[in-house]
Amino acid sequence: YLAKRERHTVRRFQAALSTAALERLELEQALRAGIDRDELRLHYQPIVDAQTLTPVALEALVRWQHPALGLLPPGRFIPVAESSDLIVALGDWVLREACRQLTLWRAQWPALRMTVNVAPRQFAQPGFAEQVLTLLADAGLPADALILEVTEGAVMDEGGVPHEAAMGHTGLTLALDDFGTGYSSISRLHQLPAQWLKIDRSLIQAEGSAGSSVRPARPIVRALITFAHEAGLRVVAEGVEHPEQLEDLQTWGCDLIQGYLIARPTAPELLSLPALYNRN
Ligand code: C2E
Ligand code: MG
Ligand code: MG
Ligand code: MG
């Protein structure tokens, strides 16, 4: 009886496995077709100066306008794209579209910049930096208009040595995304081949020692800002949702703020930049 039961369990396990694999494959094919049918969209979330709350940059965040399922967040399809070459085509579209949109906005706000998330596989493509520079030139944008958001793993090896491709020489700005997750280490901050440091929202939203549930993880975030400044980095706080968090971050000298408190990621036609520029 037991043996039979075991066989049954194994068969069910295999069935589940192949279902997951099949779903992945189906999702990958559907996404490929969706990209061809122009179903990707970019939403934009402001990154503002911590003191004046004036927009400094917008982060481009991809969505998939699925014909049957509606607007899908990146968490639903980016992982599948990142595990295949599809992320290269997707990432290329994102870069182009973000530059196109930025050119339109810069006619009115010439100092506005754009940040774009770049996947490790995309960043590792031979000639990636040159491709980005060409794209910028084609869009009539200077190299400092674009900031590439990368994760630690994409730009450094395990020993903390920056990858060749981390292009200190190209004039492109790198922002280290999601700092505080993964293997981020404060002792490595000065080695980072990046100009911006984005503190992950898990640290910003962590419960404070005072017992208030909305205060940032005080000692850590405070120390992080200090060390990042000593390493010459500009600090962005992600996921700022509460006025108390903003207050703390302002007190600690954080440079830039991003989060629902300022604005949610928004479709370009609905994003009210004039209101953000004139809020003071
Ligand atoms: P990320 O780059 O760390 O982006 C920040 C995420 O936090 C976004 O989720 C944003 O909507 C969310 N967020 C911003 N402020 C707040 C807040 O105050 N509270 C909360 N709870 N969340 C906030 P989103 O748009 O779902 O993107 C998720 C992730 O997908 C991004 O994390 C990024 O890693 C990835 N992603 C998005 N667009 C692209 C892309 O074009 N290419 C690649 N490779 N990855 C992308
Ligand atoms: Mg990002
Ligand atoms: Mg982030
Ligand atoms: Mg994040």
mmCIF file of C-alpha atoms and ligand atoms in Angstrom:
data_model
loop_
_atom_site.group_PDB
_atom_site.id
_atom_site.type_symbol
_atom_site.label_atom_id
_atom_site.label_comp_id
_atom_site.label_asym_id
_atom_site.label_seq_id
_atom_site.Cartn_x
_atom_site.Cartn_y
_atom_site.Cartn_z
ATOM 1 C CA TYR A 1 0.000 0.000 0.000
ATOM 2 C CA LEU A 2 2.795 2.402 0.942
ATOM 3 C CA ALA A 3 4.736 1.735 -2.240
ATOM 4 C CA LYS A 4 1.649 2.413 -4.248
ATOM 5 C CA ARG A 5 1.091 5.628 -2.373
ATOM 6 C CA GLU A 6 4.666 6.692 -2.988
ATOM 7 C CA ARG A 7 4.396 6.039 -6.696
ATOM 8 C CA HIS A 8 1.254 8.081 -6.697
ATOM 9 C CA THR A 9 3.040 10.974 -4.947
ATOM 10 C CA VAL A 10 5.945 10.829 -7.397
ATOM 11 C CA ARG A 11 3.591 10.908 -10.333
ATOM 12 C CA ARG A 12 1.756 13.873 -8.904
ATOM 13 C CA PHE A 13 5.054 15.631 -8.314
ATOM 14 C CA GLN A 14 6.138 15.034 -11.912
ATOM 15 C CA ALA A 15 2.809 16.289 -13.172
ATOM 16 C CA ALA A 16 3.165 19.432 -11.095
ATOM 17 C CA LEU A 17 6.691 19.996 -12.334
ATOM 18 C CA SER A 18 5.786 19.721 -15.966
ATOM 19 C CA THR A 19 2.790 21.968 -15.445
ATOM 20 C CA ALA A 20 5.053 24.656 -14.013
ATOM 21 C CA ALA A 21 7.536 24.213 -16.850
ATOM 22 C CA LEU A 22 4.735 24.363 -19.378
ATOM 23 C CA GLU A 23 3.322 27.490 -17.797
ATOM 24 C CA ARG A 24 6.738 29.131 -17.952
ATOM 25 C CA LEU A 25 7.093 28.261 -21.595
ATOM 26 C CA GLU A 26 3.586 29.467 -22.374
ATOM 27 C CA LEU A 27 4.214 32.695 -20.509
ATOM 28 C CA GLU A 28 7.485 33.219 -22.356
ATOM 29 C CA GLN A 29 5.811 32.678 -25.730
ATOM 30 C CA ALA A 30 2.870 34.897 -24.826
ATOM 31 C CA LEU A 31 5.241 37.647 -23.669
ATOM 32 C CA ARG A 32 7.255 37.390 -26.881
ATOM 33 C CA ALA A 33 4.031 37.810 -28.877
ATOM 34 C CA GLY A 34 2.899 40.596 -26.566
ATOM 35 C CA ILE A 35 6.105 42.542 -27.167
ATOM 36 C CA ASP A 36 5.590 42.133 -30.929
ATOM 37 C CA ARG A 37 2.009 43.371 -30.554
ATOM 38 C CA ASP A 38 3.232 46.450 -28.654
ATOM 39 C CA GLU A 39 1.545 45.513 -25.388
ATOM 40 C CA LEU A 40 4.303 46.732 -23.062
ATOM 41 C CA ARG A 41 3.729 50.008 -21.233
ATOM 42 C CA LEU A 42 5.919 52.172 -19.055
ATOM 43 C CA HIS A 43 4.697 53.836 -15.906
ATOM 44 C CA TYR A 44 6.787 56.531 -14.291
ATOM 45 C CA GLN A 45 7.464 57.227 -10.631
ATOM 46 C CA PRO A 46 9.092 60.507 -9.546
ATOM 47 C CA ILE A 47 12.329 60.595 -7.568
ATOM 48 C CA VAL A 48 12.390 63.953 -5.784
ATOM 49 C CA ASP A 49 14.870 66.102 -3.909
ATOM 50 C CA ALA A 50 14.517 65.250 -0.218
ATOM 51 C CA GLN A 51 14.431 68.883 0.934
ATOM 52 C CA THR A 52 12.486 70.683 -1.810
ATOM 53 C CA LEU A 53 10.478 67.670 -3.071
ATOM 54 C CA THR A 54 11.169 68.858 -6.634
ATOM 55 C CA PRO A 55 11.435 66.071 -9.259
ATOM 56 C CA VAL A 56 15.004 65.107 -10.130
ATOM 57 C CA ALA A 57 14.297 61.954 -12.111
ATOM 58 C CA LEU A 58 11.552 59.529 -13.046
ATOM 59 C CA GLU A 59 11.928 55.772 -12.729
ATOM 60 C CA ALA A 60 10.520 53.875 -15.703
ATOM 61 C CA LEU A 61 8.654 50.757 -14.534
ATOM 62 C CA VAL A 62 7.391 48.303 -17.110
ATOM 63 C CA ARG A 63 3.877 46.804 -17.234
ATOM 64 C CA TRP A 64 2.247 44.416 -19.674
ATOM 65 C CA GLN A 65 -1.166 45.383 -20.995
ATOM 66 C CA HIS A 66 -2.379 41.805 -21.446
ATOM 67 C CA PRO A 67 -5.411 41.513 -23.756
ATOM 68 C CA ALA A 68 -7.220 39.109 -21.405
ATOM 69 C CA LEU A 69 -5.609 39.563 -17.988
ATOM 70 C CA GLY A 70 -5.368 43.346 -17.916
ATOM 71 C CA LEU A 71 -2.392 45.373 -16.726
ATOM 72 C CA LEU A 72 0.231 42.984 -15.317
ATOM 73 C CA PRO A 73 2.945 44.170 -12.903
ATOM 74 C CA PRO A 74 6.582 43.328 -13.688
ATOM 75 C CA GLY A 75 6.662 40.699 -10.940
ATOM 76 C CA ARG A 76 4.379 38.577 -13.113
ATOM 77 C CA PHE A 77 6.611 38.449 -16.182
ATOM 78 C CA ILE A 78 10.081 39.939 -15.572
ATOM 79 C CA PRO A 79 11.405 36.787 -13.825
ATOM 80 C CA VAL A 80 10.520 34.656 -16.853
ATOM 81 C CA ALA A 81 11.996 37.221 -19.222
ATOM 82 C CA GLU A 82 15.170 37.415 -17.100
ATOM 83 C CA SER A 83 15.713 33.686 -17.280
ATOM 84 C CA SER A 84 15.795 33.825 -21.080
ATOM 85 C CA ASP A 85 17.116 36.063 -23.843
ATOM 86 C CA LEU A 86 13.758 37.749 -23.922
ATOM 87 C CA ILE A 87 14.975 40.236 -21.303
ATOM 88 C CA VAL A 88 17.378 41.685 -23.869
ATOM 89 C CA ALA A 89 14.611 42.559 -26.337
ATOM 90 C CA LEU A 90 12.327 43.705 -23.529
ATOM 91 C CA GLY A 91 15.081 45.802 -21.966
ATOM 92 C CA ASP A 92 15.901 47.343 -25.304
ATOM 93 C CA TRP A 93 12.289 48.381 -25.793
ATOM 94 C CA VAL A 94 12.180 49.873 -22.296
ATOM 95 C CA LEU A 95 15.338 51.930 -22.903
ATOM 96 C CA ARG A 96 14.052 53.266 -26.216
ATOM 97 C CA GLU A 97 10.586 54.117 -24.939
ATOM 98 C CA ALA A 98 11.952 55.756 -21.776
ATOM 99 C CA CYS A 99 14.303 57.925 -23.844
ATOM 100 C CA ARG A 100 11.532 58.859 -26.265
ATOM 101 C CA GLN A 101 9.282 59.949 -23.407
ATOM 102 C CA LEU A 102 12.099 61.786 -21.604
ATOM 103 C CA THR A 103 12.864 63.826 -24.708
ATOM 104 C CA LEU A 104 9.252 65.029 -24.742
ATOM 105 C CA TRP A 105 9.294 66.001 -21.050
ATOM 106 C CA ARG A 106 12.698 67.660 -21.234
ATOM 107 C CA ALA A 107 11.337 70.189 -23.718
ATOM 108 C CA GLN A 108 9.603 71.649 -20.669
ATOM 109 C CA TRP A 109 11.935 70.487 -17.854
ATOM 110 C CA PRO A 110 15.459 70.308 -19.333
ATOM 111 C CA ALA A 111 17.117 69.037 -16.129
ATOM 112 C CA LEU A 112 14.762 66.082 -15.669
ATOM 113 C CA ARG A 113 16.477 62.681 -15.769
ATOM 114 C CA MET A 114 15.245 59.115 -16.269
ATOM 115 C CA THR A 115 16.196 55.926 -14.461
ATOM 116 C CA VAL A 116 15.748 52.545 -16.136
ATOM 117 C CA ASN A 117 16.068 49.107 -14.533
ATOM 118 C CA VAL A 118 18.662 46.942 -16.265
ATOM 119 C CA ALA A 119 18.713 43.168 -15.726
ATOM 120 C CA PRO A 120 22.061 41.416 -15.101
ATOM 121 C CA ARG A 121 21.885 39.513 -18.384
ATOM 122 C CA GLN A 122 21.144 42.694 -20.268
ATOM 123 C CA PHE A 123 23.990 44.555 -18.554
ATOM 124 C CA ALA A 124 26.373 41.703 -19.409
ATOM 125 C CA GLN A 125 25.655 41.909 -23.157
ATOM 126 C CA PRO A 126 28.846 42.718 -25.047
ATOM 127 C CA GLY A 127 28.776 46.325 -26.195
ATOM 128 C CA PHE A 128 25.849 47.227 -23.941
ATOM 129 C CA ALA A 129 27.285 50.589 -22.831
ATOM 130 C CA GLU A 130 28.013 51.636 -26.419
ATOM 131 C CA GLN A 131 24.480 50.621 -27.418
ATOM 132 C CA VAL A 132 23.012 52.807 -24.685
ATOM 133 C CA LEU A 133 25.182 55.752 -25.725
ATOM 134 C CA THR A 134 24.053 55.363 -29.341
ATOM 135 C CA LEU A 135 20.451 55.210 -28.240
ATOM 136 C CA LEU A 136 20.876 58.392 -26.221
ATOM 137 C CA ALA A 137 22.533 60.181 -29.104
ATOM 138 C CA ASP A 138 19.717 59.109 -31.444
ATOM 139 C CA ALA A 139 17.188 60.516 -28.972
ATOM 140 C CA GLY A 140 19.149 63.771 -28.751
ATOM 141 C CA LEU A 141 19.880 63.233 -25.052
ATOM 142 C CA PRO A 142 23.177 63.798 -23.208
ATOM 143 C CA ALA A 143 24.708 60.811 -21.409
ATOM 144 C CA ASP A 144 23.805 62.231 -17.998
ATOM 145 C CA ALA A 145 20.084 62.226 -18.809
ATOM 146 C CA LEU A 146 19.881 58.492 -18.170
ATOM 147 C CA ILE A 147 20.610 56.541 -15.000
ATOM 148 C CA LEU A 148 20.867 52.762 -15.163
ATOM 149 C CA GLU A 149 19.469 50.931 -12.133
ATOM 150 C CA VAL A 150 21.429 47.759 -11.537
ATOM 151 C CA THR A 151 21.775 45.311 -8.678
ATOM 152 C CA GLU A 152 25.001 44.493 -6.908
ATOM 153 C CA GLY A 153 25.228 41.090 -8.570
ATOM 154 C CA ALA A 154 25.065 42.655 -12.017
ATOM 155 C CA VAL A 155 28.053 44.955 -11.531
ATOM 156 C CA MET A 156 30.379 43.127 -9.103
ATOM 157 C CA ASP A 157 31.635 39.597 -8.702
ATOM 158 C CA GLU A 158 31.485 37.721 -5.361
ATOM 159 C CA GLY A 159 34.835 39.144 -4.329
ATOM 160 C CA GLY A 160 33.465 42.660 -4.608
ATOM 161 C CA VAL A 161 35.431 43.479 -7.744
ATOM 162 C CA PRO A 162 33.515 45.605 -10.255
ATOM 163 C CA HIS A 163 32.878 43.947 -13.620
ATOM 164 C CA GLU A 164 34.674 45.275 -16.646
ATOM 165 C CA ALA A 165 31.329 46.373 -18.068
ATOM 166 C CA ALA A 166 30.684 48.680 -15.119
ATOM 167 C CA MET A 167 31.714 51.440 -17.495
ATOM 168 C CA GLY A 168 33.200 54.103 -15.275
ATOM 169 C CA HIS A 169 34.588 55.630 -18.466
ATOM 170 C CA THR A 170 31.405 56.023 -20.495
ATOM 171 C CA GLY A 171 29.835 58.859 -18.550
ATOM 172 C CA LEU A 172 26.707 56.821 -17.852
ATOM 173 C CA THR A 173 25.361 57.024 -14.319
ATOM 174 C CA LEU A 174 24.692 53.831 -12.372
ATOM 175 C CA ALA A 175 22.296 53.523 -9.437
ATOM 176 C CA LEU A 176 22.643 50.511 -7.195
ATOM 177 C CA ASP A 177 19.064 49.275 -6.734
ATOM 178 C CA ASP A 178 17.564 47.448 -3.739
ATOM 179 C CA PHE A 179 20.534 48.020 -1.438
ATOM 180 C CA GLY A 180 19.944 46.228 1.843
ATOM 181 C CA THR A 181 18.634 43.034 0.272
ATOM 182 C CA GLY A 182 20.871 40.191 -0.851
ATOM 183 C CA TYR A 183 24.533 40.379 0.052
ATOM 184 C CA SER A 184 24.899 44.137 0.248
ATOM 185 C CA SER A 185 27.677 45.109 2.588
ATOM 186 C CA ILE A 186 28.455 48.537 3.988
ATOM 187 C CA SER A 187 32.184 47.791 3.904
ATOM 188 C CA ARG A 188 31.974 47.514 0.122
ATOM 189 C CA LEU A 189 30.269 50.838 -0.479
ATOM 190 C CA HIS A 190 33.478 52.610 -1.452
ATOM 191 C CA GLN A 191 34.186 49.952 -4.116
ATOM 192 C CA LEU A 192 30.816 50.296 -5.810
ATOM 193 C CA PRO A 193 31.010 51.302 -9.448
ATOM 194 C CA ALA A 194 27.913 53.457 -8.975
ATOM 195 C CA GLN A 195 27.006 57.099 -8.318
ATOM 196 C CA TRP A 196 23.630 56.554 -6.673
ATOM 197 C CA LEU A 197 22.602 54.176 -3.920
ATOM 198 C CA LYS A 198 18.952 53.186 -3.595
ATOM 199 C CA ILE A 199 18.083 51.939 -0.110
ATOM 200 C CA ASP A 200 15.513 49.181 -0.418
ATOM 201 C CA ARG A 201 12.080 49.859 0.955
ATOM 202 C CA SER A 202 12.341 46.904 3.358
ATOM 203 C CA LEU A 203 14.851 49.000 5.347
ATOM 204 C CA ILE A 204 12.899 52.230 4.986
ATOM 205 C CA GLN A 205 9.686 50.582 6.149
ATOM 206 C CA ALA A 206 11.214 48.385 8.846
ATOM 207 C CA GLU A 207 9.848 48.837 12.320
ATOM 208 C CA GLY A 208 11.742 51.403 14.361
ATOM 209 C CA SER A 209 13.111 50.792 17.832
ATOM 210 C CA ALA A 210 10.730 53.398 19.252
ATOM 211 C CA GLY A 211 7.911 50.941 18.573
ATOM 212 C CA SER A 212 6.347 53.031 15.860
ATOM 213 C CA SER A 213 5.637 50.790 12.898
ATOM 214 C CA VAL A 214 6.311 53.369 10.218
ATOM 215 C CA ARG A 215 9.725 54.726 11.223
ATOM 216 C CA PRO A 216 12.719 53.551 9.168
ATOM 217 C CA ALA A 217 15.189 51.005 10.595
ATOM 218 C CA ARG A 218 16.870 53.915 12.315
ATOM 219 C CA PRO A 219 20.463 53.022 13.095
ATOM 220 C CA ILE A 220 20.953 51.082 9.873
ATOM 221 C CA VAL A 221 19.506 53.643 7.493
ATOM 222 C CA ARG A 222 21.246 56.464 9.286
ATOM 223 C CA ALA A 223 24.613 54.722 9.141
ATOM 224 C CA LEU A 224 24.028 53.748 5.530
ATOM 225 C CA ILE A 225 23.442 57.366 4.530
ATOM 226 C CA THR A 226 26.594 58.488 6.360
ATOM 227 C CA PHE A 227 28.785 55.777 4.832
ATOM 228 C CA ALA A 228 27.308 56.275 1.356
ATOM 229 C CA HIS A 229 28.092 59.987 1.526
ATOM 230 C CA GLU A 230 31.652 59.244 2.612
ATOM 231 C CA ALA A 231 31.917 56.986 -0.437
ATOM 232 C CA GLY A 232 30.692 59.851 -2.629
ATOM 233 C CA LEU A 233 27.293 58.340 -3.409
ATOM 234 C CA ARG A 234 23.937 60.105 -3.635
ATOM 235 C CA VAL A 235 21.331 58.292 -1.584
ATOM 236 C CA VAL A 236 17.775 57.531 -2.692
ATOM 237 C CA ALA A 237 15.252 56.178 -0.174
ATOM 238 C CA GLU A 238 12.755 53.795 -1.818
ATOM 239 C CA GLY A 239 9.230 53.088 -0.616
ATOM 240 C CA VAL A 240 8.640 56.231 1.446
ATOM 241 C CA GLU A 241 4.953 56.093 2.366
ATOM 242 C CA HIS A 242 4.622 58.083 5.597
ATOM 243 C CA PRO A 243 5.433 61.698 6.525
ATOM 244 C CA GLU A 244 7.382 60.403 9.567
ATOM 245 C CA GLN A 245 9.701 58.482 7.265
ATOM 246 C CA LEU A 246 10.287 61.573 5.159
ATOM 247 C CA GLU A 247 11.032 63.615 8.277
ATOM 248 C CA ASP A 248 13.636 61.133 9.513
ATOM 249 C CA LEU A 249 15.271 60.868 6.109
ATOM 250 C CA GLN A 250 15.442 64.656 5.803
ATOM 251 C CA THR A 251 17.041 64.875 9.244
ATOM 252 C CA TRP A 252 19.631 62.280 8.292
ATOM 253 C CA GLY A 253 20.599 64.079 5.104
ATOM 254 C CA CYS A 254 19.164 61.604 2.608
ATOM 255 C CA ASP A 255 19.428 63.162 -0.866
ATOM 256 C CA LEU A 256 16.460 61.812 -2.786
ATOM 257 C CA ILE A 257 13.044 60.357 -2.013
ATOM 258 C CA GLN A 258 10.814 57.932 -3.903
ATOM 259 C CA GLY A 259 7.574 56.396 -2.750
ATOM 260 C CA TYR A 260 3.797 56.484 -2.613
ATOM 261 C CA LEU A 261 3.964 59.518 -0.283
ATOM 262 C CA ILE A 262 5.215 61.544 -3.260
ATOM 263 C CA ALA A 263 3.530 59.676 -6.112
ATOM 264 C CA ARG A 264 2.758 56.161 -7.327
ATOM 265 C CA PRO A 265 4.069 54.882 -10.638
ATOM 266 C CA THR A 266 1.738 56.475 -13.183
ATOM 267 C CA ALA A 267 0.952 56.200 -16.883
ATOM 268 C CA PRO A 268 2.610 59.102 -18.744
ATOM 269 C CA GLU A 269 -0.657 60.659 -19.865
ATOM 270 C CA LEU A 270 -1.858 60.737 -16.239
ATOM 271 C CA LEU A 271 1.363 61.901 -14.593
ATOM 272 C CA SER A 272 1.006 65.499 -13.485
ATOM 273 C CA LEU A 273 4.540 66.856 -13.609
ATOM 274 C CA PRO A 274 3.438 70.506 -13.340
ATOM 275 C CA ALA A 275 1.774 69.739 -10.002
ATOM 276 C CA LEU A 276 4.921 68.011 -8.738
ATOM 277 C CA TYR A 277 7.086 70.950 -9.766
ATOM 278 C CA ASN A 278 4.782 73.506 -8.216
ATOM 279 C CA ARG A 279 3.925 71.830 -4.929
ATOM 280 C CA ASN A 280 5.925 74.257 -2.819
HETATM 281 P P1 C2E B 1 12.387 48.316 -8.243
HETATM 282 O O1 C2E B 1 13.261 48.724 -9.358
HETATM 283 O O2 C2E B 1 12.983 48.239 -6.882
HETATM 284 O O3 C2E B 1 11.142 49.309 -8.287
HETATM 285 C C1 C2E B 1 10.461 49.766 -7.167
HETATM 286 C C2 C2E B 1 9.161 49.013 -6.948
HETATM 287 O O4 C2E B 1 8.595 49.455 -5.717
HETATM 288 C C3 C2E B 1 8.109 49.270 -8.010
HETATM 289 O O5 C2E B 1 7.301 48.105 -8.149
HETATM 290 C C4 C2E B 1 7.276 50.379 -7.366
HETATM 291 O O6 C2E B 1 5.958 50.434 -7.836
HETATM 292 C C5 C2E B 1 7.310 49.958 -5.917
HETATM 293 N N1 C2E B 1 7.120 51.101 -5.027
HETATM 294 C C6 C2E B 1 7.520 52.378 -5.192
HETATM 295 N N2 C2E B 1 7.202 53.142 -4.137
HETATM 296 C C7 C2E B 1 6.580 52.326 -3.264
HETATM 297 C C8 C2E B 1 5.981 52.530 -1.973
HETATM 298 O O7 C2E B 1 5.985 53.617 -1.420
HETATM 299 N N3 C2E B 1 5.441 51.448 -1.380
HETATM 300 C C9 C2E B 1 5.430 50.212 -1.972
HETATM 301 N N4 C2E B 1 4.838 49.208 -1.308
HETATM 302 N N5 C2E B 1 5.967 49.991 -3.182
HETATM 303 C C10 C2E B 1 6.528 51.036 -3.825
HETATM 304 P P2 C2E B 1 6.987 47.506 -9.601
HETATM 305 O O8 C2E B 1 6.662 48.578 -10.571
HETATM 306 O O9 C2E B 1 5.969 46.418 -9.392
HETATM 307 O O10 C2E B 1 8.356 46.866 -10.027
HETATM 308 C C11 C2E B 1 8.898 45.758 -9.355
HETATM 309 C C12 C2E B 1 10.278 45.425 -9.842
HETATM 310 O O11 C2E B 1 10.256 44.966 -11.189
HETATM 311 C C13 C2E B 1 11.241 46.611 -9.864
HETATM 312 O O12 C2E B 1 11.716 46.859 -8.548
HETATM 313 C C14 C2E B 1 12.304 46.109 -10.806
HETATM 314 O O13 C2E B 1 13.214 45.275 -10.127
HETATM 315 C C15 C2E B 1 11.495 45.269 -11.779
HETATM 316 N N6 C2E B 1 11.280 46.045 -13.027
HETATM 317 C C16 C2E B 1 10.374 46.991 -13.294
HETATM 318 N N7 C2E B 1 10.515 47.471 -14.545
HETATM 319 C C17 C2E B 1 11.576 46.815 -15.080
HETATM 320 C C18 C2E B 1 12.248 46.864 -16.355
HETATM 321 O O14 C2E B 1 11.911 47.650 -17.259
HETATM 322 N N8 C2E B 1 13.292 46.008 -16.525
HETATM 323 C C19 C2E B 1 13.706 45.150 -15.547
HETATM 324 N N9 C2E B 1 14.751 44.326 -15.799
HETATM 325 N N10 C2E B 1 13.113 45.079 -14.341
HETATM 326 C C20 C2E B 1 12.074 45.902 -14.114
HETATM 327 MG MG MG B 2 14.550 50.151 -9.717
HETATM 328 MG MG MG B 3 14.451 49.527 -6.290
HETATM 329 MG MG MG B 4 13.140 47.470 -4.686
#
